[in-house]
Coordinates of C-alpha atoms and ligand atoms in Angstrom, one line a residue:
X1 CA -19.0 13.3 -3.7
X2 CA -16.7 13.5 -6.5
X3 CA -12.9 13.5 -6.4
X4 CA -9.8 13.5 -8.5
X5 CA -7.3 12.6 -6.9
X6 CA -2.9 12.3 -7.6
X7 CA -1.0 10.4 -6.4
X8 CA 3.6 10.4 -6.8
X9 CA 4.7 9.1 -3.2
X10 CA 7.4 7.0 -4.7
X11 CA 8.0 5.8 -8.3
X12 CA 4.2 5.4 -9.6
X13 CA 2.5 8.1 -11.0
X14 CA -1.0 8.1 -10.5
X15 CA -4.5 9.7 -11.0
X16 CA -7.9 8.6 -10.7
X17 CA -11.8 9.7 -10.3
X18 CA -13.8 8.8 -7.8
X19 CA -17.4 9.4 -7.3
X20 CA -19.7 8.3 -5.0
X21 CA -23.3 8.5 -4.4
X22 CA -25.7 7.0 -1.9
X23 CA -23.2 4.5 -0.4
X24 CA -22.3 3.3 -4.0
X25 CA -18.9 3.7 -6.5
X26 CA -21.2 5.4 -8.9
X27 CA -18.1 5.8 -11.2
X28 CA -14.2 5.4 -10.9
X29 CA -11.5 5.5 -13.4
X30 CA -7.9 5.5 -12.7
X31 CA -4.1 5.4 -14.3
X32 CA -0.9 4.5 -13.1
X33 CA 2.5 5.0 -14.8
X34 CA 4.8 3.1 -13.1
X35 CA 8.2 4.6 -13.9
X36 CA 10.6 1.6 -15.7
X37 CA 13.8 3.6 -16.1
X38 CA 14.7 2.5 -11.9
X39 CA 14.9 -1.0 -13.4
X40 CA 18.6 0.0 -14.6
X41 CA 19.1 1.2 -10.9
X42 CA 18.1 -1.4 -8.9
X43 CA 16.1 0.5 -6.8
X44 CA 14.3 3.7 -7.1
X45 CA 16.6 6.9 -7.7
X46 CA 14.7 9.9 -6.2
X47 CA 15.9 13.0 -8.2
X48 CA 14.6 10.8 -11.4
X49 CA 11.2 9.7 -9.8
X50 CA 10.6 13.3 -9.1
X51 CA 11.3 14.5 -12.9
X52 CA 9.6 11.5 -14.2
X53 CA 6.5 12.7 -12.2
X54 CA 6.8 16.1 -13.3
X55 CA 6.8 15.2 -17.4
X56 CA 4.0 12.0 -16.6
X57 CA 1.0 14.2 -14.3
X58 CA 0.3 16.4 -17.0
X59 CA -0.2 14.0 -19.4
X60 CA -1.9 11.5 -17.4
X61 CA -4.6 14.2 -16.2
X62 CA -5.3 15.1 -19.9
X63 CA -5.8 11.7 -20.3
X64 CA -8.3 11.0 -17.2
X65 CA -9.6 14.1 -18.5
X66 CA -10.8 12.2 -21.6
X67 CA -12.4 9.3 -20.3
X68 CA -14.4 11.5 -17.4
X69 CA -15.3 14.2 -19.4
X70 CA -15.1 13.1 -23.2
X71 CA -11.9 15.6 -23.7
X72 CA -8.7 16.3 -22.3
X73 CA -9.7 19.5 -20.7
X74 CA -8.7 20.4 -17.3
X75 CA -11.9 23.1 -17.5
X76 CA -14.5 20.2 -18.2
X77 CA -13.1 18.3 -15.6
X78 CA -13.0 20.6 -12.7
X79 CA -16.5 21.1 -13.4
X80 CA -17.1 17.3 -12.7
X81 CA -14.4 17.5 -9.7
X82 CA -16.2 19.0 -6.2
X83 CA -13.0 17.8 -4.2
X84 CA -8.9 17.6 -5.0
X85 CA -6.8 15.1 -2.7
X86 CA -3.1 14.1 -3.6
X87 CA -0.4 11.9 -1.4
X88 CA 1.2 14.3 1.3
X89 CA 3.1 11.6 3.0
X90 CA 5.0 9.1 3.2
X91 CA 7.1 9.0 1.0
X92 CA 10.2 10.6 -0.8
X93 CA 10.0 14.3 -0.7
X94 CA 10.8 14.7 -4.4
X95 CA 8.4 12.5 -5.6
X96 CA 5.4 13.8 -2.5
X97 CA 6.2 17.3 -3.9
X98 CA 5.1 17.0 -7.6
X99 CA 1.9 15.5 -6.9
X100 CA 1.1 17.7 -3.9
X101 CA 2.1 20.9 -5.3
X102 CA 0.1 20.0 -8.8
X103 CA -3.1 19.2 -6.4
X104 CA -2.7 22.4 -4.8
X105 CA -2.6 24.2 -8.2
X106 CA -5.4 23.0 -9.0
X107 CA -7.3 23.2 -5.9
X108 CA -6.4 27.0 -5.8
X109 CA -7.4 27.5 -10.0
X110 CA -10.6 25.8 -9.8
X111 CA -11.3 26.9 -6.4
X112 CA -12.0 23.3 -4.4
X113 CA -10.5 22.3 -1.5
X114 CA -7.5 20.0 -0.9
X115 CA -7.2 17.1 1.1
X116 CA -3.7 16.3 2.0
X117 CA -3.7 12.1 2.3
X118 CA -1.6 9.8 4.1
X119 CA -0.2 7.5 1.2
X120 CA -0.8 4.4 3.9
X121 CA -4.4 5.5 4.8
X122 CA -4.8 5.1 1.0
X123 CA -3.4 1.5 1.2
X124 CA -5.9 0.7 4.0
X125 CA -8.4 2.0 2.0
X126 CA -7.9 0.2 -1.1
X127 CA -10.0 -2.5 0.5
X128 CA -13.0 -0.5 -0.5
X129 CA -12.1 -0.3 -4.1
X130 CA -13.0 -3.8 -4.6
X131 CA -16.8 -3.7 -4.6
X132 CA -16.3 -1.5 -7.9
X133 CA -19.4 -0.2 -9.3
X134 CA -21.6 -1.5 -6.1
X135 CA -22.4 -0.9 -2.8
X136 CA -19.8 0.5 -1.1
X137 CA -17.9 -2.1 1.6
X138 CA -19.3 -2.7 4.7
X139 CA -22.1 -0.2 4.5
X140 CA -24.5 -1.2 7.4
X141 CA -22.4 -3.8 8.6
X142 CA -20.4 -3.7 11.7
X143 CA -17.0 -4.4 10.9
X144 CA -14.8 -2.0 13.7
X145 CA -12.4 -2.5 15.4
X146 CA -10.7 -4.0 12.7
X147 CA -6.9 -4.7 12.7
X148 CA -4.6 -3.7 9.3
X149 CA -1.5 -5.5 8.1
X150 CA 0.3 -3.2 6.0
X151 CA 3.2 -4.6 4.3
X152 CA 4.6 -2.8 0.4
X153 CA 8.4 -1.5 -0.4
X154 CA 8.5 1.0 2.8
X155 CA 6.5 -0.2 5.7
X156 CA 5.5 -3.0 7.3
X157 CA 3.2 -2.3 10.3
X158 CA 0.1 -3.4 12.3
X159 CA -2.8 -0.6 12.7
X160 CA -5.8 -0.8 15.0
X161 CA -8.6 1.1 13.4
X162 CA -11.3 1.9 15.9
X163 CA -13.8 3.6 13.0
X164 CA -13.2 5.0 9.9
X165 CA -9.8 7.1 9.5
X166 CA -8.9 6.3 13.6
X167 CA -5.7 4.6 13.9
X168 CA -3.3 3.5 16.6
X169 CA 0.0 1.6 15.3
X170 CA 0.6 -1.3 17.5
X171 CA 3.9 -2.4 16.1
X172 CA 5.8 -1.9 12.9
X173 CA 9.3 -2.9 11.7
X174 CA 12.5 -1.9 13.3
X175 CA 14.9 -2.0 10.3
X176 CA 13.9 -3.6 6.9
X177 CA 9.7 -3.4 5.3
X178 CA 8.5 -7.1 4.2
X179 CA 8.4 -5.6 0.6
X180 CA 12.4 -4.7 1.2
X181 CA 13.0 -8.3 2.4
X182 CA 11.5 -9.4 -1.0
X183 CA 13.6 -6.4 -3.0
X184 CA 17.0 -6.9 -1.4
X185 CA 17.1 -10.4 -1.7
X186 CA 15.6 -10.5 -5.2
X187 CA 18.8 -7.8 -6.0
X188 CA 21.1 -10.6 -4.5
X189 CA 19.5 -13.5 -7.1
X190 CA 20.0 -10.7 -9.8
X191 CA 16.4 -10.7 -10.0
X192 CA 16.1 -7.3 -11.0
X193 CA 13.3 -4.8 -9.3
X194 CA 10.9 -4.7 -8.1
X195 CA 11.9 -8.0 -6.6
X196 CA 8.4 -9.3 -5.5
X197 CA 6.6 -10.4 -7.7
X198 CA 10.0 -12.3 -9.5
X199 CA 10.4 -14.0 -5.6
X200 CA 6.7 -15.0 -5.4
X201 CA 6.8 -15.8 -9.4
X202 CA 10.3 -18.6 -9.0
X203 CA 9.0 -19.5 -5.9
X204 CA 6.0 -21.5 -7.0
X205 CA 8.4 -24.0 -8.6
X206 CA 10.1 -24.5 -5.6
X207 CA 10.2 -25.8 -2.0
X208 CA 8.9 -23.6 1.2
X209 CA 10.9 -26.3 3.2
X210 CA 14.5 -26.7 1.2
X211 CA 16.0 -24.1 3.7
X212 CA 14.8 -23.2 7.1
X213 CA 15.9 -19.7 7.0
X214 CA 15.1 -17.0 9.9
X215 CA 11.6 -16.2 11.5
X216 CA 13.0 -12.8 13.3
X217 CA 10.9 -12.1 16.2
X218 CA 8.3 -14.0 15.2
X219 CA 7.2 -15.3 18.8
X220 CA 8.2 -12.5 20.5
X221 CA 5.0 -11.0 22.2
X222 CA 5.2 -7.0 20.5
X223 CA 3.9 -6.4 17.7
X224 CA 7.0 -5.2 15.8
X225 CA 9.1 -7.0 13.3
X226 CA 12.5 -7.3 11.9
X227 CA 13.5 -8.1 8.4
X228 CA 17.1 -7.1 8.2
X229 CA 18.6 -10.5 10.0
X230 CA 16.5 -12.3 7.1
X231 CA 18.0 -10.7 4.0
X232 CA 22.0 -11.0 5.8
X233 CA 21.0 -14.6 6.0
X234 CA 19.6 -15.2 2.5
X235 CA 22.8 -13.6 1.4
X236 CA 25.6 -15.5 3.6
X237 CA 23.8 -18.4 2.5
X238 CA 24.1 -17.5 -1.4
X239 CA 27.9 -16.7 -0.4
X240 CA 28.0 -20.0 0.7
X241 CA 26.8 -21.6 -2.3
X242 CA 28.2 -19.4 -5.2
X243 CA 27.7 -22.2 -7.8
X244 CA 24.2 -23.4 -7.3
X245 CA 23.0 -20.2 -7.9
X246 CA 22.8 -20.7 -11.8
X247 CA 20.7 -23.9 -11.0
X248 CA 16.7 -22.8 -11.5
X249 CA 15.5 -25.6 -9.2
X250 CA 17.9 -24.2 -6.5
X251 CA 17.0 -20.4 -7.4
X252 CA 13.6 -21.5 -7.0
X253 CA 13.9 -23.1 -3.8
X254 CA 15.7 -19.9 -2.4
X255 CA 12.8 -18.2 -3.5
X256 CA 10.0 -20.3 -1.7
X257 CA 12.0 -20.8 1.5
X258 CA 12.8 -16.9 1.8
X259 CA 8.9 -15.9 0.6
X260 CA 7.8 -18.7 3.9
X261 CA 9.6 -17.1 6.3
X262 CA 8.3 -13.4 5.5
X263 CA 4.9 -15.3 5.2
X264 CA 5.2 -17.2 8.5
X265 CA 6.1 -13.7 10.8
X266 CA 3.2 -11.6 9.1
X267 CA 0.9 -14.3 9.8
X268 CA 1.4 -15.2 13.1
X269 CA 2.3 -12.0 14.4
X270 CA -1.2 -10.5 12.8
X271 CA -3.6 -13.5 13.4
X272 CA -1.9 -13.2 17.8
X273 CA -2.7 -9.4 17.5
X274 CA -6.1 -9.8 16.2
X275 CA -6.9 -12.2 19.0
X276 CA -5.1 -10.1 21.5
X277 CA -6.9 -6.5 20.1
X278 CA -10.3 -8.8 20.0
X279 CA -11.2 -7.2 16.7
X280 CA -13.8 -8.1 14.0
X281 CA -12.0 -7.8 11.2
X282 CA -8.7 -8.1 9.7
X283 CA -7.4 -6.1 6.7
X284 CA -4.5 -6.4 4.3
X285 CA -2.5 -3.5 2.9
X286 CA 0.2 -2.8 0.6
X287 CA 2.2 -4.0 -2.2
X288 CA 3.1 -6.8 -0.9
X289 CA -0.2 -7.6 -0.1
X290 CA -0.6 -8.8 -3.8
X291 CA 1.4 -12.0 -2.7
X292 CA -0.6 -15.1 -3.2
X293 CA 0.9 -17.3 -0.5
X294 CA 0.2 -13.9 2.3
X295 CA -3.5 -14.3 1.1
X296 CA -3.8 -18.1 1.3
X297 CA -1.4 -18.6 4.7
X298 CA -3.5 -15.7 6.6
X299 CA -6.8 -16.7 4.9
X300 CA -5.8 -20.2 6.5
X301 CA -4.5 -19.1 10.0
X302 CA -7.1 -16.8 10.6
X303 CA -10.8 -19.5 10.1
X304 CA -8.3 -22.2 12.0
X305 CA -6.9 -19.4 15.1
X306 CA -9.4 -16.7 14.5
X307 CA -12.7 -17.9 13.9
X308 CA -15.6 -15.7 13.7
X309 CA -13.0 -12.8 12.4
X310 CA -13.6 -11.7 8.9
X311 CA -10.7 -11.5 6.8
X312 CA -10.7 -9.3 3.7
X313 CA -8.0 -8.6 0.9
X314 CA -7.8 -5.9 -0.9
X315 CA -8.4 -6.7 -5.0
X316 CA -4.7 -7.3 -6.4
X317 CA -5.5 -4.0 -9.2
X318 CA -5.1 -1.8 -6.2
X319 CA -2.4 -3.5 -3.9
X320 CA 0.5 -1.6 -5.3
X321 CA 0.2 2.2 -5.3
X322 CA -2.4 3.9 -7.6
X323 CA -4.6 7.0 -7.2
X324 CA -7.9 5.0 -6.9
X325 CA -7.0 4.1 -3.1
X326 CA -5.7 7.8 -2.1
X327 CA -9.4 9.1 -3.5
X328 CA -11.4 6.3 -1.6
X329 CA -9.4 7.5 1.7
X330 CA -10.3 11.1 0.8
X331 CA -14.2 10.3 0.3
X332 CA -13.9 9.0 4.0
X333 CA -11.8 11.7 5.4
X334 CA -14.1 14.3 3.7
X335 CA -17.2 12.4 5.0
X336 CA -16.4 12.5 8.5
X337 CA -16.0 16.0 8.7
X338 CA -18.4 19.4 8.7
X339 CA -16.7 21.5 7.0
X340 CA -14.8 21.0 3.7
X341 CA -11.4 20.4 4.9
X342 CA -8.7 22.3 2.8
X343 CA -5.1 21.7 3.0
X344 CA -3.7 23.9 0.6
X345 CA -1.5 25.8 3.4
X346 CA 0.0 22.4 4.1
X347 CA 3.4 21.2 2.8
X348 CA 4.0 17.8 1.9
X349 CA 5.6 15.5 5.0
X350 CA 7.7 13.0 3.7
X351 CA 7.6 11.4 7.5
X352 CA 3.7 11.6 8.4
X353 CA 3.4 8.5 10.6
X354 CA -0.2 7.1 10.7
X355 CA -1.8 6.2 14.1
X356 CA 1.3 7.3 16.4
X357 CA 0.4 8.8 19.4
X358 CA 1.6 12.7 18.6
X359 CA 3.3 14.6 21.5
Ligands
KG4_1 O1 2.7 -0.4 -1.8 P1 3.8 -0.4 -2.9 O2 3.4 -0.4 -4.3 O3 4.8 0.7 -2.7 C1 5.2 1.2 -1.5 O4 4.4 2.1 -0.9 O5 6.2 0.8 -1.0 O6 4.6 -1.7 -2.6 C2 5.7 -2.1 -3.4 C3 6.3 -3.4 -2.8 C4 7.6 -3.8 -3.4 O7 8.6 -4.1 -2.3 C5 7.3 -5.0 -4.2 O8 8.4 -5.9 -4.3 C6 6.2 -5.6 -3.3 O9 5.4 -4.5 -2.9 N1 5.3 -6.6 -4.0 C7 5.3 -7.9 -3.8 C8 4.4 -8.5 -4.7 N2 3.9 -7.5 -5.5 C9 4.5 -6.3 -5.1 N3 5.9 -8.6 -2.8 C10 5.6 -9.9 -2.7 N4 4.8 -10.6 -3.6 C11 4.1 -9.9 -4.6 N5 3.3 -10.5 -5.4
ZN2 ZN1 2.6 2.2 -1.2

């Protein structure tokens, strides 16, 4: 099977190649343009993610154009291309709509069909993408029911998978997404966006223990979380201490103390619901999944609370959003049906919710 697949939920634009033959990656290739200009925001501005999608697709199709096909021609590639799949949802509609609309184009032109995927069924699926070039994961191995931690900029929840592309959410955050936590609080430091990778950057200098901030429902027995209370904390405690915050050490101590109290609620909450959901496996997802001290803690937690679970991360190239994951979820999703699914009379759904029970 071979796909291309787009992918603009939010402020990455993104394409990629995928194919795969006899359980192996026989070939992927993929681009991301992230979009710098929301730097000077703060945060990402939707109306300018959207146009900044619509000048970067085009260009960055010619260009996977080239190294598929040796040119950057949309006719040589669509005769390498049996399947089109974009982002449909989550996401902002803006952004969702550039990609989508461009997939259906060219699902329509080239006459393929489209599968519409669920930009967090592409983060659980970026665990795949790490065996690049071999055997496909967990071919011939029994790995289900596994148990999914998805944490990036926009959600933070816990999915049961029961198989390939079956979900049910068991929890997920009532107000703020892990990645927020990090983005907000990184805003208040005037760390600048996104705020992440700056946190987990100072915070290797400094002290997990210099401030016991909040653990929000961290013992409590659902599986949902809370990271609003965290970030209020973080920034009545900066309000309290308006001249330290030009100190590095102090800065970095901020910065470790805020990044172990995110750590400690995804891990225990995750490695109780793995026990609980007696599953074989347990997956990370997401941006924020990058974070080296997530990997390490839950790596940890999981042999010492969890033994006989397998834990797996996804490779840190495909943690934050690209097109490589979206066309991995769309090889499964095409695999486990019949009939070539197409999804070109679909419209994107900037609220798609994976794994809810629908009415
Ligand atoms: O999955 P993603 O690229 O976009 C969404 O779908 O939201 O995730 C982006 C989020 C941001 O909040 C960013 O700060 C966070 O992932 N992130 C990190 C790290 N790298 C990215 N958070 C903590 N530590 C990191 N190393
Ligand atoms: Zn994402």
């Amino acid at each position: 099977m071979r796909i291309l697949a787009l992918e603009t939920s939010c402020d990455d634009s993104a394409v990629a190649y995928l194919e795969v033959a006899r359980g192996h990656i026989a070939r992927l290739e993929y681009l991301t343009a992230t979009q710098e200009i929301h730097k000077k925001y703060g945060g990402v501005v939707p109306e300018v993610a959207a146009r900044e999608h619509a000048a970067t697709v085009p260009t960055l199709l010619r260009a996977l154009a080239d190294k598929v096909v040796g040119a950057p021609d949309g006719k040589a590639l669509s005769r390498v291309v049996d399947r089109v799949a974009a982002t449909r949802g989550p996401g902002l509609v803006t952004s969702l709509r550039v990609g989508f609309e461009a997939a259906k184009t060219l699902a329509l032109a080239w006459n393929k069909p489209l599968l519409g995927i669920n930009h967090i069924e592409g983060h659980v699926y970026s665990n795949w993408l790490s065996a690049s070039g071999g055997k496909l994961f967990g071919e011939g191995e029994k790995i289900f029911p596994a148990l999914v931690l998805v944490v990036s900029g926009g959600h933070t929840e816990l999915l049961y998978m029961k198989s390939h592309c079956q979900y049910r959410l068991l929890g997920a955050t009532r107000d703020d997404a892990a990645g927020e936590a990090f983005d907000k609080t990184a805003k208040l430091m005037g760390l600048g966006y996104p705020g992440g990778p700056a946190i987990a950057k100072l915070a290797e200098q400094g002290n997990p223990l210099a401030h016991d901030f909040p653990r929000p429902m961290r013992n409590d027995p659902h599986n949902d979380f809370s990271f609003a209370g965290l970030k209020t904390a973080v920034r009545y405690f900066l309000a309290a201490h308006p001249d330290s915050l030009a100190d590095e050490a102090f800065r970095a101590d901020v910065a470790a103390s805020l990044q172990a109290a995110i750590v400690d609620v995804l891990v225990d909450k995750t490695v109780r619901a793995a026990v609980g959901a007696k599953v074989k496996t347990v997956f990370l997802a997401g941006g924020v999944a990058a974070n080296a001290s997530l990997r390490k803690e839950m790596a940890r937690a999981i042999k010492e609370r969890a033994p006989g679970v397998r834990f797996v991360e996804p490779s840190r190239t495909f943690c934050t959003d690209n097109a490589a994951m979206i066309a991995m979820a769309a090889y499964f999703r095409a695999k486990g049906i019949r009939l070539p699914q197409n999804d070109i009379l679909l419209e994107a759904d900037p609220g798609w919710e994976l794994g809810r029970p629908t009415l």
